mmCIF file of C-alpha atoms in Angstrom:
data_model
loop_
_atom_site.group_PDB
_atom_site.id
_atom_site.type_symbol
_atom_site.label_atom_id
_atom_site.label_comp_id
_atom_site.label_asym_id
_atom_site.label_seq_id
_atom_site.Cartn_x
_atom_site.Cartn_y
_atom_site.Cartn_z
ATOM 1 C CA MET A 1 -50.986 102.239 118.449
ATOM 2 C CA SER A 2 -47.364 101.479 118.567
ATOM 3 C CA SER A 3 -47.837 98.575 120.928
ATOM 4 C CA VAL A 4 -50.488 97.058 118.700
ATOM 5 C CA TYR A 5 -48.221 97.297 115.556
ATOM 6 C CA GLY A 6 -45.294 95.938 117.519
ATOM 7 C CA ARG A 7 -47.036 92.610 118.051
ATOM 8 C CA LEU A 8 -47.400 92.037 114.215
ATOM 9 C CA PRO A 9 -44.801 89.769 112.599
ATOM 10 C CA VAL A 10 -42.373 91.409 110.267
ATOM 11 C CA SER A 11 -43.502 90.924 106.654
ATOM 12 C CA GLY A 12 -42.598 92.255 103.197
ATOM 13 C CA HIS A 13 -41.397 91.208 99.757
ATOM 14 C CA TYR A 14 -38.397 91.802 97.499
ATOM 15 C CA LEU A 15 -38.659 93.459 94.131
ATOM 16 C CA ARG A 16 -36.932 91.080 91.634
ATOM 17 C CA LYS A 17 -35.747 92.410 88.299
ATOM 18 C CA ARG A 18 -36.823 90.574 85.157
ATOM 19 C CA LEU A 19 -34.734 89.748 82.039
ATOM 20 C CA ARG A 20 -35.595 92.264 79.346
ATOM 21 C CA PHE A 21 -34.385 90.379 76.252
ATOM 22 C CA ALA A 22 -35.219 86.755 77.135
ATOM 23 C CA GLY A 23 -38.413 86.776 75.138
ATOM 24 C CA PHE A 24 -36.708 88.425 72.253
ATOM 25 C CA ALA A 25 -33.916 85.817 72.219
ATOM 26 C CA ARG A 26 -36.498 83.048 72.284
ATOM 27 C CA ARG A 27 -38.335 84.563 69.291
ATOM 28 C CA LEU A 28 -35.029 84.895 67.417
ATOM 29 C CA ALA A 29 -34.120 81.273 68.074
ATOM 30 C CA ALA A 30 -37.526 80.073 66.992
ATOM 31 C CA PHE A 31 -37.327 82.162 63.828
ATOM 32 C CA ALA A 32 -33.868 80.757 63.052
ATOM 33 C CA LEU A 33 -35.204 77.137 63.491
ATOM 34 C CA VAL A 34 -38.169 77.727 61.254
ATOM 35 C CA LEU A 35 -36.037 79.437 58.623
ATOM 36 C CA LEU A 36 -33.606 76.436 58.648
ATOM 37 C CA VAL A 37 -36.337 73.930 58.022
ATOM 38 C CA ALA A 38 -38.012 76.132 55.436
ATOM 39 C CA ALA A 39 -34.797 76.755 53.540
ATOM 40 C CA MET A 40 -34.015 73.021 53.235
ATOM 41 C CA VAL A 41 -37.561 72.086 52.179
ATOM 42 C CA ILE A 42 -37.632 74.888 49.570
ATOM 43 C CA TYR A 43 -34.263 73.829 48.215
ATOM 44 C CA ARG A 44 -35.352 70.158 47.957
ATOM 45 C CA LEU A 45 -38.374 71.338 45.941
ATOM 46 C CA GLY A 46 -36.045 73.091 43.498
ATOM 47 C CA ALA A 47 -37.331 76.572 44.199
ATOM 48 C CA ILE A 48 -33.988 78.267 45.059
ATOM 49 C CA ALA A 49 -30.403 77.931 43.788
ATOM 50 C CA PRO A 50 -27.592 76.560 45.907
ATOM 51 C CA GLN A 51 -26.135 80.068 46.384
ATOM 52 C CA ALA A 52 -29.481 81.259 47.836
ATOM 53 C CA LEU A 53 -29.456 78.217 50.154
ATOM 54 C CA ILE A 54 -25.969 79.117 51.397
ATOM 55 C CA GLY A 55 -27.102 82.665 52.080
ATOM 56 C CA LEU A 56 -30.114 81.466 54.037
ATOM 57 C CA LEU A 57 -27.968 79.079 56.102
ATOM 58 C CA LEU A 58 -25.514 81.850 56.959
ATOM 59 C CA LEU A 59 -28.491 84.008 58.068
ATOM 60 C CA VAL A 60 -29.753 81.140 60.170
ATOM 61 C CA ALA A 61 -26.362 80.699 61.776
ATOM 62 C CA ALA A 62 -26.061 84.404 62.518
ATOM 63 C CA VAL A 63 -29.576 84.776 64.016
ATOM 64 C CA ALA A 64 -29.167 81.579 66.155
ATOM 65 C CA SER A 65 -25.770 82.732 67.411
ATOM 66 C CA ILE A 66 -27.176 86.094 68.512
ATOM 67 C CA ALA A 67 -30.112 84.357 70.251
ATOM 68 C CA LEU A 68 -27.628 81.967 71.991
ATOM 69 C CA LEU A 69 -25.395 84.842 73.161
ATOM 70 C CA ILE A 70 -28.394 86.831 74.558
ATOM 71 C CA SER A 71 -29.753 83.737 76.296
ATOM 72 C CA ALA A 72 -26.368 82.806 77.836
ATOM 73 C CA VAL A 73 -25.985 86.305 79.244
ATOM 74 C CA GLY A 74 -29.448 86.134 80.650
ATOM 75 C CA LEU A 75 -28.779 82.750 82.296
ATOM 76 C CA MET A 76 -25.696 84.167 83.866
ATOM 77 C CA ARG A 77 -27.693 87.044 85.382
ATOM 78 C CA VAL A 78 -30.255 84.580 86.596
ATOM 79 C CA TRP A 79 -27.600 82.498 88.305
ATOM 80 C CA TYR A 80 -25.519 85.169 89.950
ATOM 81 C CA ARG A 81 -28.115 87.941 90.580
ATOM 82 C CA GLY A 82 -31.403 86.032 90.938
ATOM 83 C CA VAL A 83 -33.058 87.885 88.063
ATOM 84 C CA ASP A 84 -36.424 86.515 86.989
ATOM 85 C CA GLY A 85 -37.004 84.984 83.516
ATOM 86 C CA GLY A 86 -34.741 81.986 83.702
ATOM 87 C CA ARG A 87 -37.279 79.706 82.115
ATOM 88 C CA THR A 88 -37.647 81.895 79.049
ATOM 89 C CA ALA A 89 -33.871 82.268 78.699
ATOM 90 C CA MET A 90 -33.438 78.448 79.010
ATOM 91 C CA GLY A 91 -36.006 77.914 76.211
ATOM 92 C CA ALA A 92 -34.219 80.390 74.001
ATOM 93 C CA CYS A 93 -30.905 78.684 74.637
ATOM 94 C CA PHE A 94 -32.362 75.285 73.762
ATOM 95 C CA LEU A 95 -33.890 76.507 70.530
ATOM 96 C CA ALA A 96 -30.706 78.290 69.529
ATOM 97 C CA LEU A 97 -28.639 75.155 70.197
ATOM 98 C CA LEU A 98 -31.147 73.074 68.127
ATOM 99 C CA ALA A 99 -30.792 75.481 65.217
ATOM 100 C CA LEU A 100 -26.995 75.464 65.428
ATOM 101 C CA PHE A 101 -26.712 71.669 65.706
ATOM 102 C CA PRO A 102 -26.567 71.065 61.905
ATOM 103 C CA PHE A 103 -23.683 73.528 61.642
ATOM 104 C CA ALA A 104 -21.797 71.824 64.486
ATOM 105 C CA LEU A 105 -22.383 68.457 62.780
ATOM 106 C CA VAL A 106 -21.016 69.789 59.480
ATOM 107 C CA THR A 107 -17.969 71.129 61.251
ATOM 108 C CA TYR A 108 -17.376 67.820 62.959
ATOM 109 C CA LEU A 109 -17.681 65.900 59.582
ATOM 110 C CA ALA A 110 -15.245 68.309 57.967
ATOM 111 C CA PHE A 111 -12.876 67.756 60.908
ATOM 112 C CA VAL A 112 -12.882 63.920 60.792
ATOM 113 C CA ASN A 113 -13.139 63.318 57.042
ATOM 114 C CA PRO A 114 -10.596 64.044 54.262
ATOM 115 C CA ARG A 115 -11.148 67.017 52.078
ATOM 116 C CA ALA A 116 -12.320 64.988 49.078
ATOM 117 C CA ASN A 117 -15.431 64.615 46.940
ATOM 118 C CA ALA A 118 -14.979 60.902 46.012
ATOM 119 C CA ALA A 119 -14.564 57.446 47.477
ATOM 120 C CA TYR A 120 -13.249 54.232 45.954
ATOM 121 C CA THR A 121 -12.525 50.630 46.756
ATOM 122 C CA GLU A 122 -8.955 49.538 46.324
ATOM 123 C CA ALA A 123 -9.263 48.116 42.808
ATOM 124 C CA LEU A 124 -11.027 51.167 41.319
ATOM 125 C CA ALA A 125 -8.867 53.837 42.919
ATOM 126 C CA PRO A 126 -7.113 55.940 40.315
ATOM 127 C CA GLU A 127 -3.323 55.536 39.967
ATOM 128 C CA GLY A 128 -2.798 59.037 41.321
ATOM 129 C CA VAL A 129 -4.058 58.038 44.735
ATOM 130 C CA ALA A 130 -1.839 54.958 45.272
ATOM 131 C CA ALA A 131 0.145 56.817 47.924
ATOM 132 C CA THR A 132 -3.177 57.628 49.693
ATOM 133 C CA VAL A 133 -4.054 53.979 49.875
ATOM 134 C CA ALA A 134 -0.657 53.196 51.460
ATOM 135 C CA THR A 135 -0.755 56.199 53.775
ATOM 136 C CA PRO A 136 -4.187 57.292 55.049
ATOM 137 C CA PRO A 137 -4.982 60.995 54.580
ATOM 138 C CA SER A 138 -4.370 63.238 57.491
ATOM 139 C CA THR A 139 -7.424 64.389 59.403
ATOM 140 C CA GLY A 140 -7.788 66.807 62.228
ATOM 141 C CA TRP A 141 -7.616 70.552 62.726
ATOM 142 C CA ARG A 142 -4.547 70.843 60.384
ATOM 143 C CA SER A 143 -6.497 69.483 57.449
ATOM 144 C CA LEU A 144 -9.103 72.223 57.810
ATOM 145 C CA PHE A 145 -6.464 74.883 57.013
ATOM 146 C CA ALA A 146 -4.603 72.903 54.394
ATOM 147 C CA ALA A 147 -4.989 73.541 50.729
ATOM 148 C CA PRO A 148 -7.768 71.574 49.073
ATOM 149 C CA THR A 149 -6.480 68.320 47.577
ATOM 150 C CA ALA A 150 -9.750 66.546 46.740
ATOM 151 C CA PRO A 151 -8.392 64.489 43.760
ATOM 152 C CA GLU A 152 -5.376 63.302 45.888
ATOM 153 C CA GLN A 153 -7.130 62.416 49.148
ATOM 154 C CA PRO A 154 -10.180 60.261 48.421
ATOM 155 C CA SER A 155 -11.669 57.883 50.912
ATOM 156 C CA ILE A 156 -10.546 54.253 50.402
ATOM 157 C CA VAL A 157 -13.009 51.452 51.314
ATOM 158 C CA SER A 158 -12.381 47.731 51.216
ATOM 159 C CA GLY A 159 -14.207 45.923 48.458
ATOM 160 C CA ARG A 160 -16.082 42.565 48.858
ATOM 161 C CA ARG A 161 -15.263 39.026 47.885
ATOM 162 C CA TYR A 162 -17.940 36.347 47.663
ATOM 163 C CA VAL A 163 -17.703 32.578 47.105
ATOM 164 C CA ALA A 164 -20.394 32.720 44.442
ATOM 165 C CA ASP A 165 -20.830 33.114 40.692
ATOM 166 C CA ALA A 166 -21.155 36.524 39.189
ATOM 167 C CA PRO A 167 -24.817 36.166 38.166
ATOM 168 C CA ARG A 168 -25.784 35.395 41.726
ATOM 169 C CA VAL A 169 -23.903 38.421 43.114
ATOM 170 C CA PHE A 170 -25.444 40.524 40.371
ATOM 171 C CA GLN A 171 -28.895 39.479 41.417
ATOM 172 C CA ALA A 172 -28.183 40.519 44.959
ATOM 173 C CA ALA A 173 -26.685 43.845 43.760
ATOM 174 C CA ARG A 174 -29.757 44.399 41.709
ATOM 175 C CA MET A 175 -32.034 44.013 44.686
ATOM 176 C CA VAL A 176 -29.887 46.430 46.751
ATOM 177 C CA VAL A 177 -29.944 49.033 43.955
ATOM 178 C CA GLU A 178 -33.667 48.830 43.611
ATOM 179 C CA ASP A 179 -34.242 49.103 47.393
ATOM 180 C CA SER A 180 -31.906 52.083 47.524
ATOM 181 C CA GLY A 181 -33.881 53.993 45.010
ATOM 182 C CA TRP A 182 -30.817 54.940 42.900
ATOM 183 C CA GLN A 183 -31.307 56.005 39.313
ATOM 184 C CA VAL A 184 -29.679 53.463 36.959
ATOM 185 C CA GLU A 185 -27.924 55.196 34.114
ATOM 186 C CA ASP A 186 -26.300 52.263 32.316
ATOM 187 C CA ILE A 187 -25.452 48.602 32.755
ATOM 188 C CA ILE A 188 -22.937 46.466 30.862
ATOM 189 C CA ALA A 189 -22.711 42.722 30.938
ATOM 190 C CA GLY A 190 -19.296 41.482 29.908
ATOM 191 C CA ASP A 191 -16.034 43.354 29.417
ATOM 192 C CA PRO A 192 -16.740 46.987 28.801
ATOM 193 C CA SER A 193 -13.649 47.193 26.551
ATOM 194 C CA LEU A 194 -14.974 44.700 24.073
ATOM 195 C CA PRO A 195 -17.398 45.755 21.388
ATOM 196 C CA THR A 196 -21.063 45.047 22.221
ATOM 197 C CA ALA A 197 -23.568 43.445 20.046
ATOM 198 C CA PRO A 198 -25.417 45.862 17.790
ATOM 199 C CA LYS A 199 -28.974 46.770 18.788
ATOM 200 C CA PRO A 200 -31.761 45.817 16.346
ATOM 201 C CA ALA A 201 -32.833 48.487 13.925
ATOM 202 C CA GLU A 202 -36.111 50.231 14.487
ATOM 203 C CA GLY A 203 -38.951 47.898 13.418
ATOM 204 C CA ASP A 204 -37.114 44.679 14.073
ATOM 205 C CA LEU A 205 -39.019 42.028 16.154
ATOM 206 C CA GLY A 206 -36.058 41.446 18.478
ATOM 207 C CA ILE A 207 -32.851 39.549 19.019
ATOM 208 C CA SER A 208 -32.697 35.892 19.861
ATOM 209 C CA GLY A 209 -29.600 34.495 21.430
ATOM 210 C CA LEU A 210 -26.333 36.239 22.442
ATOM 211 C CA THR A 211 -24.766 36.622 18.994
ATOM 212 C CA GLY A 212 -24.378 39.920 17.116
ATOM 213 C CA ILE A 213 -26.764 38.855 14.304
ATOM 214 C CA PRO A 214 -30.318 39.940 14.809
ATOM 215 C CA ILE A 215 -32.685 36.949 14.459
ATOM 216 C CA PRO A 216 -36.482 37.770 13.979
ATOM 217 C CA THR A 217 -38.638 36.336 16.720
ATOM 218 C CA PRO A 218 -42.389 36.485 17.250
ATOM 219 C CA ARG A 219 -43.552 39.408 19.245
ATOM 220 C CA ASP A 220 -45.509 37.346 21.717
ATOM 221 C CA SER A 221 -42.176 35.696 22.755
ATOM 222 C CA VAL A 222 -40.617 38.966 23.763
ATOM 223 C CA ASP A 223 -40.853 39.683 27.428
ATOM 224 C CA MET A 224 -41.895 43.316 27.390
ATOM 225 C CA GLU A 225 -41.579 43.664 31.198
ATOM 226 C CA ALA A 226 -37.939 42.407 31.059
ATOM 227 C CA ALA A 227 -37.227 44.622 28.087
ATOM 228 C CA ALA A 228 -38.268 47.702 30.129
ATOM 229 C CA ASP A 229 -36.135 46.631 33.082
ATOM 230 C CA PRO A 230 -32.681 48.347 32.874
ATOM 231 C CA LEU A 231 -31.098 45.584 34.942
ATOM 232 C CA ALA A 232 -32.415 42.717 32.780
ATOM 233 C CA VAL A 233 -29.165 41.531 31.112
ATOM 234 C CA PRO A 234 -27.872 38.115 30.077
ATOM 235 C CA ASP A 235 -25.608 36.091 32.391
ATOM 236 C CA SER A 236 -21.979 36.998 32.281
ATOM 237 C CA ASP A 237 -18.777 36.684 34.237
ATOM 238 C CA GLN A 238 -18.640 40.452 34.913
ATOM 239 C CA TYR A 239 -21.029 43.382 35.131
ATOM 240 C CA ARG A 240 -20.732 47.167 35.344
ATOM 241 C CA ILE A 241 -23.533 49.254 36.754
ATOM 242 C CA ALA A 242 -23.567 53.099 36.528
ATOM 243 C CA ALA A 243 -26.085 54.796 38.746
ATOM 244 C CA VAL A 244 -26.798 58.059 40.492
ATOM 245 C CA ALA A 245 -27.304 58.201 44.289
ATOM 246 C CA ARG A 246 -28.560 61.230 46.132
ATOM 247 C CA ASP A 247 -28.120 62.141 49.751
ATOM 248 C CA LEU A 248 -31.167 62.178 52.042
ATOM 249 C CA LEU A 249 -30.922 65.834 53.263
ATOM 250 C CA PHE A 250 -30.198 67.963 50.211
ATOM 251 C CA GLY A 251 -30.519 65.418 47.393
ATOM 252 C CA LEU A 252 -27.087 66.220 45.911
ATOM 253 C CA PRO A 253 -26.152 63.670 43.217
ATOM 254 C CA SER A 254 -23.228 61.275 43.351
ATOM 255 C CA ASP A 255 -22.146 59.243 40.287
ATOM 256 C CA MET A 256 -21.785 55.554 41.213
ATOM 257 C CA VAL A 257 -19.965 52.777 39.422
ATOM 258 C CA ILE A 258 -20.367 49.200 40.647
ATOM 259 C CA ARG A 259 -18.167 46.458 39.132
ATOM 260 C CA ILE A 260 -18.759 42.752 39.589
ATOM 261 C CA VAL A 261 -16.073 40.396 38.312
ATOM 262 C CA ALA A 262 -15.772 36.641 38.603
ATOM 263 C CA ASP A 263 -12.362 35.019 39.116
ATOM 264 C CA ASP A 264 -11.747 31.257 39.761
ATOM 265 C CA GLY A 265 -15.029 30.625 41.510
ATOM 266 C CA ASP A 266 -15.013 33.866 43.526
ATOM 267 C CA THR A 267 -16.638 37.165 42.686
ATOM 268 C CA TYR A 268 -15.267 40.562 43.530
ATOM 269 C CA VAL A 269 -17.339 43.695 43.962
ATOM 270 C CA ASP A 270 -15.675 47.071 43.589
ATOM 271 C CA MET A 271 -17.240 50.533 43.692
ATOM 272 C CA GLN A 272 -16.533 54.132 43.203
ATOM 273 C CA SER A 273 -18.636 57.202 44.072
ATOM 274 C CA MET A 274 -17.997 60.849 43.135
ATOM 275 C CA SER A 275 -19.997 63.994 44.033
ATOM 276 C CA ARG A 276 -21.157 65.821 40.978
ATOM 277 C CA SER A 277 -21.768 69.318 42.351
ATOM 278 C CA THR A 278 -19.612 69.655 45.486
ATOM 279 C CA GLY A 279 -15.851 69.733 45.969
ATOM 280 C CA ILE A 280 -15.966 68.296 49.594
ATOM 281 C CA ASP A 281 -18.453 65.604 50.389
ATOM 282 C CA LEU A 282 -17.979 65.371 54.161
ATOM 283 C CA GLY A 283 -17.569 61.605 53.873
ATOM 284 C CA GLU A 284 -20.955 61.106 52.060
ATOM 285 C CA ASN A 285 -19.539 59.021 49.222
ATOM 286 C CA ARG A 286 -17.730 56.740 51.683
ATOM 287 C CA ARG A 287 -20.948 56.250 53.643
ATOM 288 C CA ILE A 288 -22.781 55.479 50.421
ATOM 289 C CA ILE A 289 -20.315 52.744 49.460
ATOM 290 C CA GLU A 290 -20.150 51.265 52.984
ATOM 291 C CA GLY A 291 -23.978 51.213 53.175
ATOM 292 C CA PHE A 292 -24.274 49.570 49.776
ATOM 293 C CA LEU A 293 -21.733 46.883 50.654
ATOM 294 C CA THR A 294 -23.320 46.172 53.987
ATOM 295 C CA ASP A 295 -26.704 45.777 52.341
ATOM 296 C CA LEU A 296 -25.069 43.558 49.713
ATOM 297 C CA ASP A 297 -23.686 41.280 52.425
ATOM 298 C CA THR A 298 -27.180 40.926 53.851
ATOM 299 C CA ALA A 299 -28.675 40.224 50.384
ATOM 300 C CA MET A 300 -26.042 37.556 49.660
ATOM 301 C CA ALA A 301 -26.713 35.949 53.023
ATOM 302 C CA GLY A 302 -30.376 35.851 52.223
ATOM 303 C CA LEU A 303 -29.852 34.308 48.785
ATOM 304 C CA GLU A 304 -27.485 31.646 50.322
ATOM 305 C CA THR A 305 -30.151 30.824 52.850
ATOM 306 C CA ILE A 306 -32.787 30.414 50.129
ATOM 307 C CA ALA A 307 -30.382 28.245 48.059
ATOM 308 C CA ALA A 308 -29.648 26.059 51.103
ATOM 309 C CA GLY A 309 -33.338 25.613 51.817
ATOM 310 C CA ASP A 310 -34.010 24.495 48.257
#
């Protein structure tokens, strides 16, 4: 018997331990990711207040951090001790990092942007921020622990100058505003400091001409479509557009002012943007202005190409 068994090859197997909490960490990370998406969608629908959104986001960050910690410990055990369950721990780690990515992005934006809730071009910057224009605001880790100075440290963006008349630039700005989907609050043609022409009383047929005296005109000569257009204004040497822009993620409003002024054949475009409900915009207002001016450059190039073809 012993001789027979002695001829058999040595065989056997090792008992490998398995990670106990890898599946739990993966479920936690998946829950945090689903809760993050649901919280943002519900907030955009207007079903919860900002304070509730902040509470949900803090819960997401806590749950995702716990899942990341458990999965990291599990991966270390897989690497050093050969414990089974590395695939599950890797999936949990990936889902947790995905849920924590928005928080890392917000931290990065807070690190590289000034602690402000507004952005201006040079000409529309308030007098109190003249020193900021000369000396750029400090960014980095020190600014995170400094006292909030939002009114004193706005983002300053260079305006635009075009070799074109003001009505042509206004036409391009109108196209950009319409494409951006901003809500137009008011528009003024001419110097805002000068008194405007009185509107016709209720029941009048309309106003003919640019004078301040209402002149009755036939109803069939009134362009009803143009009258309903908030950007349908007479030609002028300067314009001022007030609009409301909203960010893509949370839909937070920013009050926009666009000023178009003609000067000796050139036209200058200045802007300002200020967040209405937040004290720190993480650079959103600066990005809004830079995006609008970039789109305005493209629109002006298109109008010049059309004019050259004609």
